[in-house]
Structure formats: structure tokens, C-alpha cells
Coordinates of C-alpha atoms in Angstrom, one line a residue:
M1 CA -35.8 -16.3 -36.7
D2 CA -32.6 -14.8 -35.2
I3 CA -29.3 -15.6 -37.0
V4 CA -26.4 -16.3 -34.7
M5 CA -23.3 -14.5 -35.9
A6 CA -19.7 -15.4 -35.2
N7 CA -17.0 -12.8 -34.7
K8 CA -14.0 -12.5 -37.0
E9 CA -12.1 -15.3 -35.1
G10 CA -15.1 -17.6 -35.6
F11 CA -16.0 -17.5 -31.9
I12 CA -19.8 -17.6 -31.1
P13 CA -20.5 -16.3 -27.6
I14 CA -22.9 -18.7 -25.8
E15 CA -25.0 -15.7 -24.7
N16 CA -25.9 -15.3 -28.4
I17 CA -27.3 -18.8 -28.4
F18 CA -29.1 -19.0 -25.0
K19 CA -31.0 -16.3 -23.2
M20 CA -28.8 -15.6 -20.2
K21 CA -28.7 -13.0 -17.4
Y22 CA -25.8 -10.5 -17.1
L23 CA -24.4 -10.5 -13.6
E24 CA -21.8 -8.4 -11.8
Q25 CA -20.3 -9.8 -8.5
Y26 CA -17.5 -9.1 -6.1
V27 CA -15.4 -11.7 -4.3
Y28 CA -17.3 -14.0 -2.0
L29 CA -14.4 -15.9 -0.5
V30 CA -10.6 -15.9 -0.5
L31 CA -9.6 -19.5 -1.1
N32 CA -5.8 -19.1 -0.9
H33 CA -2.8 -16.8 -1.4
S34 CA 0.9 -17.1 -1.6
S35 CA 1.7 -13.8 0.1
R36 CA 0.2 -11.8 3.0
Y37 CA 1.3 -8.9 5.1
N38 CA -0.9 -9.6 8.1
N39 CA -0.8 -11.9 11.1
Q40 CA -3.5 -14.5 11.2
C41 CA -5.8 -12.7 13.6
N42 CA -5.3 -9.3 12.2
Y43 CA -7.4 -7.9 9.3
S44 CA -5.0 -5.0 8.4
Y45 CA -3.7 -5.5 4.9
A46 CA -5.2 -9.0 4.9
P47 CA -6.3 -11.1 1.9
I48 CA -9.8 -11.2 3.4
N49 CA -10.1 -7.5 2.6
L50 CA -10.7 -8.5 -1.0
V51 CA -14.1 -9.8 -0.1
G52 CA -17.0 -7.5 -1.1
K53 CA -17.2 -4.2 -2.8
Y54 CA -14.3 -1.7 -2.8
M55 CA -14.0 0.5 0.3
K56 CA -11.2 3.0 -0.7
Y57 CA -11.2 3.3 -4.4
P58 CA -10.8 5.8 -6.1
S59 CA -8.6 7.2 -3.4
Y60 CA -4.9 6.3 -3.5
G61 CA -2.7 5.4 -0.6
D62 CA -1.4 2.9 2.1
F63 CA -4.7 1.6 3.3
P64 CA -4.9 -1.2 6.0
E65 CA -8.4 -2.0 4.6
A66 CA -6.9 -3.3 1.3
Y67 CA -4.9 -6.4 0.5
F68 CA -1.1 -6.0 0.4
L69 CA 1.6 -8.3 -1.0
R70 CA 4.6 -8.7 1.2
S71 CA 7.4 -8.2 -1.3
Y72 CA 8.2 -5.6 -3.9
G73 CA 11.1 -4.5 -6.1
K74 CA 14.4 -6.3 -6.3
W75 CA 15.2 -6.4 -2.6
W76 CA 13.9 -9.9 -1.8
R77 CA 15.4 -11.4 -5.0
D78 CA 18.8 -10.0 -4.1
S79 CA 18.8 -11.9 -0.8
A80 CA 21.4 -14.7 -0.4
S81 CA 18.6 -16.9 0.9
T82 CA 16.3 -16.5 -2.1
Q83 CA 15.6 -19.8 -4.0
K84 CA 17.4 -19.8 -7.3
E85 CA 15.8 -21.2 -10.5
Y86 CA 16.2 -25.0 -10.5
R87 CA 15.7 -25.3 -14.3
P88 CA 16.2 -22.0 -16.2
Q89 CA 15.0 -23.6 -19.4
D90 CA 11.5 -23.7 -17.9
F91 CA 11.4 -20.1 -17.0
D92 CA 8.2 -18.1 -16.8
L93 CA 8.4 -15.3 -19.3
L94 CA 6.2 -13.1 -17.1
D95 CA 8.0 -14.2 -13.9
A96 CA 5.0 -14.8 -11.7
E97 CA 6.0 -14.3 -8.0
D98 CA 2.7 -14.6 -6.1
F99 CA -1.0 -15.4 -6.5
V100 CA -4.3 -15.1 -4.9
T101 CA -7.3 -17.5 -5.5
L102 CA -10.8 -16.1 -5.1
E103 CA -14.3 -17.6 -5.2
F104 CA -17.4 -15.9 -6.4
G105 CA -21.0 -16.6 -5.4
S106 CA -22.3 -17.5 -8.8
S107 CA -20.9 -19.3 -11.9
V108 CA -20.8 -17.1 -15.0
I109 CA -19.4 -17.1 -18.5
P110 CA -16.7 -14.5 -17.9
R111 CA -16.7 -11.4 -20.1
E112 CA -15.2 -8.6 -17.9
I113 CA -13.0 -8.4 -14.8
F114 CA -12.2 -5.2 -12.9
I115 CA -9.3 -5.1 -10.5
Y116 CA -9.4 -2.1 -8.1
E117 CA -5.8 -1.2 -7.5
V118 CA -5.3 1.5 -4.9
Y119 CA -1.6 1.6 -4.3
N120 CA 1.3 1.1 -6.7
P121 CA -0.7 -0.6 -9.5
G122 CA 0.7 -2.6 -12.4
A123 CA 1.7 -6.0 -10.8
V124 CA -1.1 -8.1 -12.2
I125 CA 0.3 -10.3 -15.0
R126 CA -2.2 -13.2 -15.4
I127 CA -5.8 -14.1 -14.7
W128 CA -7.0 -17.7 -14.7
G129 CA -10.6 -18.9 -14.3
R130 CA -12.2 -22.3 -13.5
L131 CA -15.4 -23.8 -12.1
N132 CA -15.5 -25.0 -8.5
S133 CA -18.4 -27.4 -8.4
A134 CA -18.8 -30.7 -6.5
S135 CA -20.8 -32.1 -9.4
A136 CA -18.4 -31.1 -12.1
E137 CA -16.1 -33.8 -13.5
L138 CA -12.3 -33.3 -13.2
N139 CA -11.9 -32.4 -16.8
R140 CA -14.5 -29.7 -16.4
K141 CA -12.5 -28.2 -13.4
K142 CA -9.4 -27.4 -15.5
W143 CA -8.0 -23.8 -15.5
H144 CA -8.6 -21.5 -18.4
L145 CA -6.2 -18.7 -19.1
L146 CA -8.3 -15.5 -19.4
W147 CA -5.6 -13.0 -19.8
E148 CA -1.9 -12.4 -19.5
G149 CA 0.5 -9.5 -20.0
F150 CA 3.7 -8.0 -18.9
P151 CA 3.8 -6.0 -15.6
Q152 CA 3.2 -2.3 -16.2
K153 CA 4.7 0.9 -14.9
C154 CA 1.8 3.0 -13.8
A155 CA 1.3 6.5 -12.4
A156 CA 0.9 6.9 -8.7
R157 CA -2.9 6.9 -8.7
S158 CA -5.5 4.3 -8.2
R159 CA -6.9 2.5 -11.3
R160 CA -9.7 0.1 -12.2
F161 CA -7.8 -2.4 -14.3
S162 CA -9.9 -4.2 -16.9
P163 CA -7.8 -6.3 -19.3
P164 CA -9.3 -7.7 -22.5
L165 CA -10.3 -11.3 -21.7
R166 CA -9.9 -14.3 -23.9
K167 CA -13.3 -15.4 -25.1
I168 CA -14.5 -18.7 -23.7
N169 CA -17.8 -20.4 -23.2
Y170 CA -17.0 -22.1 -19.9
L171 CA -18.5 -21.4 -16.6
V172 CA -16.3 -19.8 -14.0
N173 CA -16.7 -19.1 -10.3
V174 CA -13.0 -19.1 -9.3
L175 CA -10.3 -16.6 -10.3
R176 CA -6.6 -16.9 -9.8
I177 CA -4.7 -13.6 -10.1
E178 CA -0.9 -13.8 -10.5
F179 CA 1.5 -11.0 -9.7
N180 CA 5.0 -9.9 -10.6
Q181 CA 5.8 -7.0 -8.3
R182 CA 9.6 -6.9 -9.0
H183 CA 9.4 -3.6 -10.9
L184 CA 7.4 -1.8 -8.2
E185 CA 9.0 0.9 -6.0
Y186 CA 6.8 -0.2 -3.0
H187 CA 4.1 -2.6 -1.9
T188 CA 1.0 -3.0 -4.2
A189 CA -2.5 -3.0 -2.8
I190 CA -5.9 -4.2 -4.2
D191 CA -9.2 -3.0 -2.8
A192 CA -11.6 -5.3 -4.6
I193 CA -12.2 -7.5 -7.7
L194 CA -15.3 -7.6 -9.8
L195 CA -16.3 -10.4 -12.1
S196 CA -18.9 -9.8 -14.8
G197 CA -20.5 -12.3 -17.1
F198 CA -23.5 -14.2 -18.2
Q199 CA -25.3 -16.6 -15.8
P200 CA -27.5 -19.5 -16.8
E201 CA -31.2 -18.8 -16.2
N202 CA -32.2 -22.2 -15.0
H203 CA -30.7 -25.5 -13.7
F204 CA -31.1 -27.3 -16.9
Q205 CA -29.2 -24.6 -18.8
Y206 CA -26.5 -24.7 -16.1
K207 CA -26.0 -28.4 -16.3
L208 CA -25.9 -28.3 -20.1
I209 CA -23.1 -25.7 -20.1
E210 CA -21.3 -27.4 -17.3
S211 CA -21.2 -30.7 -19.2
G212 CA -19.5 -29.1 -22.1
L213 CA -22.2 -30.1 -24.6
T214 CA -22.8 -26.6 -25.6
Q215 CA -19.2 -25.8 -26.7
V216 CA -19.3 -24.4 -30.2
K217 CA -16.3 -25.0 -32.4
P218 CA -14.9 -21.9 -34.1
I219 CA -16.0 -21.4 -37.7
K220 CA -13.1 -21.2 -40.1
F221 CA -13.4 -18.5 -42.7
P222 CA -12.1 -19.2 -46.2
A223 CA -8.8 -17.4 -45.6
D224 CA -8.1 -19.7 -42.7
S225 CA -9.1 -22.9 -44.6
L226 CA -6.5 -22.7 -47.3
T227 CA -4.3 -25.8 -47.2
V228 CA -0.7 -26.0 -48.3
R229 CA -1.8 -28.0 -51.3
D230 CA -4.2 -25.1 -52.2
M231 CA -1.4 -22.7 -52.0
E232 CA 0.8 -24.9 -54.2
K233 CA -2.0 -25.1 -56.8
T234 CA -2.4 -21.3 -56.8
G235 CA 1.4 -20.7 -57.1
N236 CA 1.6 -18.9 -53.8
C237 CA 4.5 -21.0 -52.5
D238 CA 7.4 -23.1 -53.9
V239 CA 7.0 -26.8 -53.7
L240 CA 10.0 -28.8 -52.6
D241 CA 10.8 -32.1 -54.0
E242 CA 10.4 -34.5 -51.0
T243 CA 13.0 -36.8 -52.4
I244 CA 15.8 -34.3 -52.1
V245 CA 14.9 -33.0 -48.6
A246 CA 17.9 -33.9 -46.3
D247 CA 17.4 -34.8 -42.7
H248 CA 20.7 -33.3 -41.4
F249 CA 19.6 -33.9 -37.8
S250 CA 19.7 -37.6 -38.2
M251 CA 23.3 -37.4 -39.2
L252 CA 24.3 -36.0 -35.8
P253 CA 25.7 -38.4 -33.1
N254 CA 23.7 -39.0 -30.0
E255 CA 26.0 -37.0 -27.9
I256 CA 25.4 -33.8 -29.9
I257 CA 21.6 -34.3 -29.9
L258 CA 21.7 -34.8 -26.1
K259 CA 23.7 -31.6 -25.8
I260 CA 21.0 -29.8 -27.8
F261 CA 18.2 -31.4 -25.8
Q262 CA 19.7 -30.0 -22.6
Y263 CA 18.7 -26.5 -23.6
L264 CA 15.0 -27.5 -24.1
D265 CA 12.2 -27.0 -21.6
L266 CA 10.2 -29.9 -20.4
K267 CA 7.3 -29.3 -22.9
S268 CA 9.7 -29.3 -25.8
L269 CA 11.4 -32.5 -24.6
N270 CA 8.0 -34.2 -24.4
R271 CA 7.3 -33.2 -28.0
C272 CA 10.7 -34.4 -29.1
A273 CA 9.9 -37.8 -27.6
E274 CA 7.0 -38.1 -30.1
V275 CA 9.1 -37.5 -33.3
N276 CA 10.5 -41.0 -33.8
T277 CA 12.0 -44.0 -31.9
R278 CA 15.5 -42.6 -31.7
W279 CA 14.4 -39.2 -30.4
N280 CA 12.1 -40.9 -27.9
K281 CA 15.0 -42.9 -26.5
L282 CA 17.2 -39.9 -26.3
A283 CA 14.5 -37.7 -24.7
Q284 CA 14.3 -40.2 -21.8
D285 CA 18.0 -39.9 -21.0
P286 CA 18.5 -39.4 -17.2
T287 CA 21.0 -36.6 -17.7
L288 CA 18.2 -34.4 -19.1
Y289 CA 16.2 -34.6 -15.8
Q290 CA 18.8 -33.8 -13.2
N291 CA 16.9 -30.6 -12.5
I292 CA 13.1 -30.6 -12.8
S293 CA 10.8 -27.7 -12.1
L294 CA 7.0 -28.2 -12.6
K295 CA 6.0 -24.9 -10.9
T296 CA 5.6 -23.2 -14.3
Y297 CA 3.2 -26.0 -15.4
W298 CA 1.2 -26.1 -12.1
Y299 CA -2.1 -25.9 -14.1
L300 CA -1.2 -29.1 -16.0
V301 CA 0.2 -31.3 -13.3
D302 CA -2.1 -34.1 -12.4
V303 CA -1.8 -37.8 -11.6
K304 CA -0.7 -38.7 -15.1
T305 CA 1.9 -36.0 -15.0
L306 CA 3.4 -37.3 -11.8
D307 CA 3.3 -40.8 -13.3
Y308 CA 5.2 -39.6 -16.4
F309 CA 8.0 -38.2 -14.2
L310 CA 8.2 -41.1 -11.8
N311 CA 11.0 -42.8 -13.6
K312 CA 12.7 -39.6 -14.5
V313 CA 13.4 -38.4 -10.9
R314 CA 15.6 -41.4 -10.1
N315 CA 18.7 -39.3 -10.6
V316 CA 17.2 -35.8 -10.0
K317 CA 19.2 -33.3 -8.0
K318 CA 16.8 -30.4 -7.9
L319 CA 13.0 -30.8 -7.8
D320 CA 10.5 -28.0 -7.7
L321 CA 6.8 -29.0 -7.1
S322 CA 5.6 -25.6 -5.8
W323 CA 2.1 -24.7 -6.7
C324 CA 1.4 -28.2 -8.1
N325 CA -2.0 -28.9 -6.4
E326 CA -3.9 -30.7 -9.1
Y327 CA -7.5 -29.5 -8.7
Q328 CA -7.3 -28.6 -5.0
L329 CA -8.1 -25.0 -4.4
C330 CA -7.2 -24.6 -0.7
F331 CA -6.0 -26.3 2.4
N332 CA -8.2 -28.1 4.9
V333 CA -10.2 -30.0 2.3
R334 CA -10.2 -33.7 1.5
L335 CA -7.2 -34.3 -0.7
N336 CA -7.2 -36.4 -3.9
Y337 CA -5.9 -39.7 -2.6
E338 CA -4.4 -41.0 -5.8
Y339 CA -2.5 -37.7 -6.4
H340 CA -1.4 -37.6 -2.8
C341 CA 0.0 -41.2 -3.1
K342 CA 1.7 -40.4 -6.4
L343 CA 3.4 -37.3 -4.9
Q344 CA 4.8 -39.5 -2.1
N345 CA 6.1 -42.0 -4.7
I346 CA 7.8 -39.2 -6.6
I347 CA 9.6 -37.9 -3.4
E348 CA 10.5 -41.4 -2.3
T349 CA 11.9 -42.3 -5.7
A350 CA 14.1 -39.2 -5.7
S351 CA 15.2 -39.5 -2.1
H352 CA 18.6 -41.0 -2.8
T353 CA 19.8 -38.2 -5.1
V354 CA 17.8 -35.1 -4.5
T355 CA 19.7 -32.2 -2.9
H356 CA 17.2 -29.3 -3.5
L357 CA 13.5 -29.7 -2.9
S358 CA 10.9 -26.9 -3.2
M359 CA 7.2 -27.5 -2.4
N360 CA 6.0 -24.0 -1.7
D361 CA 2.2 -23.5 -1.5
N362 CA 1.6 -27.2 -2.1
Y363 CA -1.5 -28.2 -0.2
F364 CA -0.6 -31.9 -0.3
V365 CA 2.3 -31.5 2.1
D366 CA 1.2 -33.2 5.2
I367 CA 2.8 -35.6 7.7
D368 CA 2.8 -38.4 5.2
V369 CA 4.7 -36.3 2.6
L370 CA 7.0 -35.0 5.3
D371 CA 7.9 -38.6 6.2
K372 CA 9.0 -39.1 2.6
I373 CA 10.9 -35.8 2.6
A374 CA 12.7 -37.0 5.8
L375 CA 14.1 -39.9 3.7
C376 CA 16.0 -37.5 1.4
R377 CA 19.2 -37.6 3.4
E378 CA 21.2 -35.6 0.8
L379 CA 19.0 -32.5 1.0
V380 CA 20.8 -29.2 1.4
D381 CA 18.0 -26.9 0.4
L382 CA 14.4 -27.4 1.5
R383 CA 11.5 -24.9 0.8
L384 CA 8.1 -25.5 2.5
H385 CA 6.7 -22.0 2.4
H386 CA 3.0 -21.9 3.2
T387 CA 2.3 -25.6 3.7
D388 CA -0.4 -25.7 6.3
N389 CA -1.5 -29.3 6.5
W390 CA 1.1 -30.4 9.1
I391 CA 2.2 -29.6 12.6
R392 CA 4.6 -32.2 14.0
S393 CA 7.8 -32.5 11.9
P394 CA 10.1 -35.5 11.3
L395 CA 12.6 -33.3 9.5
D396 CA 15.3 -33.6 12.3
K397 CA 16.3 -36.8 10.4
L398 CA 17.9 -34.5 7.8
T399 CA 21.5 -33.5 8.7
K400 CA 22.9 -31.7 5.7
L401 CA 20.6 -28.7 5.3
V402 CA 22.1 -25.4 4.3
A403 CA 18.9 -23.5 3.6
L404 CA 15.5 -24.1 5.2
D405 CA 12.3 -22.1 4.5
L406 CA 9.4 -22.8 6.9
S407 CA 7.7 -19.5 6.6
L408 CA 3.9 -19.5 7.0
T409 CA 3.9 -23.0 8.4
N410 CA 2.7 -24.6 11.7
I411 CA 6.2 -25.6 12.9
I412 CA 6.5 -25.7 16.7
D413 CA 9.4 -24.8 18.9
Q414 CA 10.4 -28.3 20.0
D415 CA 10.6 -29.7 16.4
L416 CA 12.4 -26.6 15.1
I417 CA 15.0 -26.8 17.8
Q418 CA 15.6 -30.5 16.9
I419 CA 16.1 -29.6 13.2
I420 CA 18.5 -26.8 14.2
M421 CA 20.5 -29.2 16.4
A422 CA 20.7 -31.8 13.6
N423 CA 22.0 -29.4 10.9
P424 CA 25.3 -27.8 11.9
H425 CA 25.8 -26.5 8.3
L426 CA 22.6 -24.4 8.3
E427 CA 23.2 -20.9 6.8
H428 CA 19.8 -19.6 5.8
L429 CA 16.7 -20.0 8.1
I430 CA 13.4 -18.4 7.2
L431 CA 10.6 -18.4 9.8
D432 CA 8.4 -15.5 8.7
L433 CA 4.8 -15.6 10.1
C434 CA 5.4 -18.9 12.0
E435 CA 2.8 -18.1 14.7
R436 CA 3.0 -21.4 16.6
L437 CA 6.6 -20.5 17.7
V438 CA 6.1 -19.2 21.2
L439 CA 9.7 -19.7 22.6
M440 CA 11.8 -17.8 20.1
D441 CA 14.5 -17.0 22.7
S442 CA 15.1 -20.7 23.1
V443 CA 15.2 -21.2 19.3
V444 CA 17.8 -18.4 19.0
E445 CA 19.9 -20.0 21.8
A446 CA 19.9 -23.3 19.9
V447 CA 21.0 -21.5 16.7
T448 CA 23.9 -19.7 18.5
M449 CA 25.1 -23.1 19.8
Y450 CA 24.7 -25.3 16.8
N451 CA 24.6 -23.1 13.7
K452 CA 27.9 -21.2 13.7
K453 CA 27.7 -20.6 9.9
L454 CA 24.3 -18.9 10.0
R455 CA 24.2 -16.0 7.4
T456 CA 20.5 -15.4 7.1
W457 CA 17.8 -15.2 9.9
S458 CA 14.3 -14.1 9.0
S459 CA 11.4 -14.3 11.5
W460 CA 9.3 -11.4 10.3
K461 CA 6.1 -11.0 12.5
T462 CA 7.1 -14.0 14.6
V463 CA 6.5 -12.1 17.8
S464 CA 7.5 -14.2 20.9
F465 CA 10.9 -12.6 21.3
T466 CA 12.3 -10.7 24.3
S467 CA 15.2 -8.3 24.1
E468 CA 17.4 -10.9 25.8
G469 CA 16.7 -13.4 23.0
V470 CA 17.5 -10.8 20.3
R471 CA 20.7 -10.0 22.2
K472 CA 22.0 -13.6 21.6
F473 CA 22.3 -12.9 17.8
S474 CA 25.4 -10.9 18.7
T475 CA 27.4 -14.2 18.8
C476 CA 26.5 -15.0 15.2
E477 CA 29.5 -13.3 13.6
N478 CA 28.8 -14.6 10.1
L479 CA 25.3 -13.1 10.1
E480 CA 24.6 -11.0 7.0
E481 CA 20.8 -10.7 6.9
L482 CA 18.7 -10.2 10.0
D483 CA 14.9 -9.7 9.7
L484 CA 13.3 -9.0 13.0
G485 CA 10.4 -6.9 11.7
W486 CA 7.5 -6.6 14.2
C487 CA 9.3 -9.0 16.6
L488 CA 9.7 -6.4 19.5
M489 CA 6.7 -4.3 18.6
N490 CA 5.5 -3.8 22.2
R491 CA 8.7 -4.5 24.2
G492 CA 11.7 -2.4 25.0
P493 CA 14.9 -3.3 23.1
G494 CA 17.3 -2.8 26.0
D495 CA 20.9 -2.9 24.8
C496 CA 20.4 -5.7 22.2
L497 CA 21.1 -3.4 19.2
K498 CA 24.4 -2.3 20.8
E499 CA 25.4 -6.0 21.2
I500 CA 24.4 -6.9 17.7
A501 CA 26.4 -4.0 16.3
G502 CA 29.4 -5.2 18.2
G503 CA 29.2 -8.8 17.2
C504 CA 27.6 -8.8 13.7
K505 CA 30.0 -6.7 11.6
K506 CA 29.0 -8.4 8.3
L507 CA 25.3 -7.3 8.5
R508 CA 24.1 -6.3 5.0
R509 CA 20.3 -6.3 5.6
L510 CA 18.6 -5.3 8.9
I511 CA 14.8 -5.2 9.3
L512 CA 13.5 -3.5 12.5
S513 CA 10.0 -2.6 11.4
E514 CA 7.7 -1.4 14.3
W515 CA 10.3 -1.6 17.0
R516 CA 8.4 1.2 18.6
G517 CA 10.7 1.6 21.7
V518 CA 13.9 2.2 19.8
T519 CA 15.7 5.5 20.1
D520 CA 18.4 7.4 18.1
Q521 CA 21.1 6.4 20.6
Q522 CA 20.3 2.7 20.3
L523 CA 20.3 2.8 16.5
M524 CA 23.5 4.9 16.4
S525 CA 25.5 1.9 17.4
I526 CA 24.3 0.1 14.3
V527 CA 25.2 3.1 12.0
L528 CA 28.7 3.4 13.5
S529 CA 29.6 -0.3 13.5
C530 CA 27.8 -2.1 10.6
K531 CA 29.5 -0.5 7.6
E532 CA 28.4 -3.3 5.2
L533 CA 24.7 -2.4 5.6
S534 CA 22.9 -2.0 2.2
Q535 CA 19.3 -2.3 3.5
L536 CA 17.9 -0.7 6.7
D537 CA 14.2 -1.0 7.5
L538 CA 12.9 1.3 10.2
I539 CA 9.2 1.3 9.4
G540 CA 7.0 2.7 12.2
I541 CA 9.8 3.6 14.7
K542 CA 8.2 6.9 15.8
N543 CA 11.0 8.0 18.2
I544 CA 13.8 8.3 15.7
S545 CA 14.8 11.8 14.4
S546 CA 15.8 13.3 11.1
E547 CA 19.3 13.6 12.5
L548 CA 19.7 9.8 12.9
C549 CA 18.4 9.2 9.3
E550 CA 20.8 11.8 7.9
K551 CA 23.8 10.2 9.7
A552 CA 22.8 6.8 8.4
L553 CA 22.7 8.1 4.9
F554 CA 26.1 9.8 5.3
L555 CA 28.0 7.2 7.3
L556 CA 26.8 3.9 5.6
P557 CA 28.8 3.8 2.4
K558 CA 27.0 0.8 0.9
L559 CA 23.4 1.8 1.9
R560 CA 21.0 1.3 -1.0
L561 CA 17.6 1.1 0.7
L562 CA 16.3 3.1 3.7
D563 CA 12.6 2.6 4.7
I564 CA 11.4 5.3 7.1
S565 CA 7.6 5.0 6.4
F566 CA 5.4 6.0 9.4
C567 CA 8.4 7.5 11.2
D568 CA 6.6 10.5 12.7
G569 CA 9.8 12.3 13.7
V570 CA 10.9 12.6 10.0
R571 CA 9.4 15.3 7.9
Q572 CA 8.5 14.8 4.2
H573 CA 10.3 17.9 2.9
E574 CA 13.5 16.5 4.5
V575 CA 13.0 13.2 2.7
E576 CA 12.8 15.1 -0.6
I577 CA 16.1 16.9 0.1
W578 CA 17.8 13.5 0.9
R579 CA 16.6 12.0 -2.3
Q580 CA 18.3 14.7 -4.2
Q581 CA 21.5 14.5 -2.1
Y582 CA 21.7 10.6 -2.2
P583 CA 20.2 9.6 -5.6
H584 CA 21.9 6.2 -5.4
I585 CA 19.8 5.3 -2.2
T586 CA 16.1 4.4 -2.4
I587 CA 14.5 6.2 0.5
Q588 CA 11.0 4.8 1.1
R589 CA 8.3 6.9 2.5
S590 CA 4.9 5.2 2.4
C591 CA 2.0 7.3 1.0
E592 CA 0.2 7.9 4.3
F593 CA -2.4 10.2 2.7
T594 CA -5.1 9.9 0.1
V595 CA -5.6 11.9 -3.0
P596 CA -8.9 13.5 -3.7
D597 CA -11.4 11.3 -5.5
Y598 CA -11.0 11.9 -9.2
L599 CA -13.8 9.7 -10.7

């Protein structure tokens, strides 16, 4: 008879109890993502490239066949339009910026995960796992943290990253990978992900494990089983006389305790509410909940959580419900009706006071939720990045918006123009990858008429511009950031850059990626006039010369980032010389080659 042994933590792997099959599998389906580099109908750099076995590993380089994240480094965080933390007490120590959710063909007990990183590795900070099964109860679908660690500074070579996983005996067929790419010098890319583990051999075994009936509680070894009283008896600790222990905290006035509570995160406040009646009452004080961010706790937020906060949002100013999708894994599936209704109740309850609302990557944002958002007439900052379950928008009922993020949404021209007309104080407008916008010239015309305070415009890869539409930005004299990457990829720019240079003297950030028809002469007007420029992106502009780049480096005193990747007229040895001459400027040059295979 075999003896089942536990490891030193008392954990008994379930494969030591049942006869199970070891299985290795690559990604079957990409369920969702918070960041992508590609347009919807383009597979270059797309999340779908994570499906199947690796194609480029162990080579290293900028491969369109891999999955790229859009942002890197500090440059996006430094933007004036970036969302600031609503509740710093609830910060994420690892500072997760993006995620991708992946499904595998078979459910396994996870034992190893291999992530094939082929460009600028080191951004993976967390790995979650769960079971996606129609038959599983909700409590069996919860997320399990498999690994977490700080971002890493890695050598410029590909790697097969395999972090040590937390030991669990739960079935998993979905992984969520979280990233922090703020420390990276350039975009990170992943070629494939491999999940290895033990698979039940038959349906009966599968149902038994899925039900949780096979969960084995850890065995406590003698060293772990010592109680405080045991230690007292053995003389290993000093015993305090309970009659002389003073509760100094109870002597503090309520005002001081509330002041202390203001520094606590939401989890700690909840624990304080369980201490005694007085603390419970103080922990419910509305002043503690003027700013609420549940994004960090996305894996815990369910109907009960929303119900708990329903009365606490009556005086809320800033509310972040990003990533809070209960057990939903992707868009375009039937939503949990109860959670959907509770979410609407939360927003409606907060509608009289909320000024900042963020619901990025929230699958429950549909026309019903938008109707509730439209009731929030005090809103000045609204973030709806990557909310796909809506097309028509009632948001023109809002009139005080200063910042609006509609990137990766289905907003259409007519509704966007109505929102622009209704919000004369708009300063930051983000429309990246809004592929239903087909009349961008008309949108820009509305902005120049109604949004005189505009400071940030970002419409990266929103491609329905003409040079005449771009030219209209020249009347936005307060414009500081202008992202028109890929917007005039196949069209001539005309004199629009000259006009922008003449009218937009405050420009600090200018993105012109893949403006393939631009020449030195057209860019020179920007270099000579826009002396506030700190970031200049010229990716893929093949006609520019080394002379233009050198003049930009010399004549722009505040320049800190120059991206000249895929600029064929610029030679690599010249870039190396410039990096020595201008060490305070980051000069990006994408790795367009591959290193020889080294495995």
C-alpha cells in the first residue's frame, strides 16, 4: 500500500492521491485583453498571436507574429490625460497596468507555466488561474493567485519564463496574466504561453475534483501546532497580566480615530468594522468613502460586494470600478443579471455627487449602464476604455466633462460630436482605436468650434482622417499633446504640419507614427516652431533623413524621447553616436533583426 506524503508545508498534491495524466498545452483562445497594438482586422502584434505554439522563440526581436502591449516606460504615465489614482490607500504594490485572459483546451491542476517572451522581457507580475465551466458553481469559479512578483530588469534576449507556482489542488483552464511594463525601455512581446499540469483521467474524477470534495487540508507539523499557552508553559514567552493591559485607543476621541481611519485601505476599514460597536459605527462614516477604488480588488467584487458599498457611495466623489467583472471572462456573453442591476444601482446612488468615474475594461457597461452614467451630471472625468457592449451613447446629457476616455469603444461620429458640443470645458479626449469613427474630419471641426480649452487629443490608429481634417488642429492653441499615429498612413500630409507648427506652440507630445508620406521639409516646421516638444514619435517614416533627426536633437531643448524605429533613412551607427552626444534623450530604435537561436 502506497503512503501519501505531504511536503514540508503540509500540502498533499492531488496527483499523489489519484492517478492522473500529465498534460502540456498551449493557448486555445484569447478571451480578453486590456491592451493591444493592432487594429481589429489586422493580426500583426495582435493578442490572437498567443494562440498555439511559439513561432519565433528563441529568436529575439520586433516580431509582428507576437503579441505586443501598447505602452511602455514612463511616457504614458507622464501624460496630463492619464488617470490619477482615486484612492492611493488602495494602491497595488506591483502596480498592474494591463492584463490578458487566456483559455486552454483542457482543465488541469496547474503545476508549471511557461511564458515565451521574445522582446523586452520582464513585465509579467502576476498569474491568476480559474475554471471556466458551465457546470461549475460560482464559488468554484473564483480566481486563484498562482504567482506574483515584482517586474524584472532582463537582458535583451528572449526567455522562457517559468515562475514557481503556488501549490493548489483546483482545476484551471483559464489564466490571467498581469503586466507592469513601466520599467521597460520599449514594447514587450510574448510569443506563446504553455500551461502544464495534471488532468483527471475520467469524468467521475473530474466532477469529484470540480466539486471541491477532494480538497485536502494541510497537515500541521508539531512546530506549527504550538499555541500561545504552550509557549507560556514552556517559558518561551512572557505572560502579560490581562488586568493591566490598557486600551489606549479607546481613550481617543472619534475625530482622531476617523483621522487615522482615513489612511487605511478598504480591506483594513472592513476589518476595523468587526472589532467592536464603536469602531463599526466609525468605519461607516461617509467621509471615509469619498474616494472608492475597487480595481485592485477586482477578483473579490461580486453582488455582495456591490451591496456592501451601496450605502457608502451616496457621497462619493471618485469611483473606480475598472476590471470589476464578477465571474464574466469576456464581452458578448450573457451577463449576470443580478450583478448588472446592482452595478446600475451603485451608479444611480452615486449620481448626485460623483465627479470622477472609471469603468475601464468593465464588460457590464452597456446602454443600460450608460443611461445611469448620464444621470451623473457633476462628472468631470469619465473613463470607459475598452467597454464593448454598447454603440449608441446618451452621454451628451453630461455637460461638465474635462477628461473623456473612449478608447477601444464602439462610439460613432454622430454621438461623439453631440458629446463634444455639450462639453465646452473638455481638455482631454482619448479616442485610440475607435474604429467606428469614419468622419474624423467632422469630429475635429466640432472640437475646434466647441472645445477651445483642448489640451490633449489622442486618436491613435483611428484612420478616417484627411490632411485637411488634421490641418484644423492648428486652431487649437492650447494643445499640448497630439497623437495622430497611423492616422495618415496612406495619405499625403499636405501642409498640415506647417499649419500645426504655426498654431500649436505649446505642443509637448507629438505622435506621427507611420505617416509614410512625410518629408524632412514638412517636419522641419515642427522642429523650428514647437520648442516645448519633449516627445516626438516618427516610427516608420521612411523618407526622413539623418540630418532631420540631428536637427531635432540639437534644436529642441526639452526633447526627452525620439522614436525613429523603422526609419530606413537613418543608419544604426548614427543612432549610437547620437546616444552618446545626447545622453539625456531616449532615442528609440526598434530591434528589427533577430539574434541567432541560442537554445
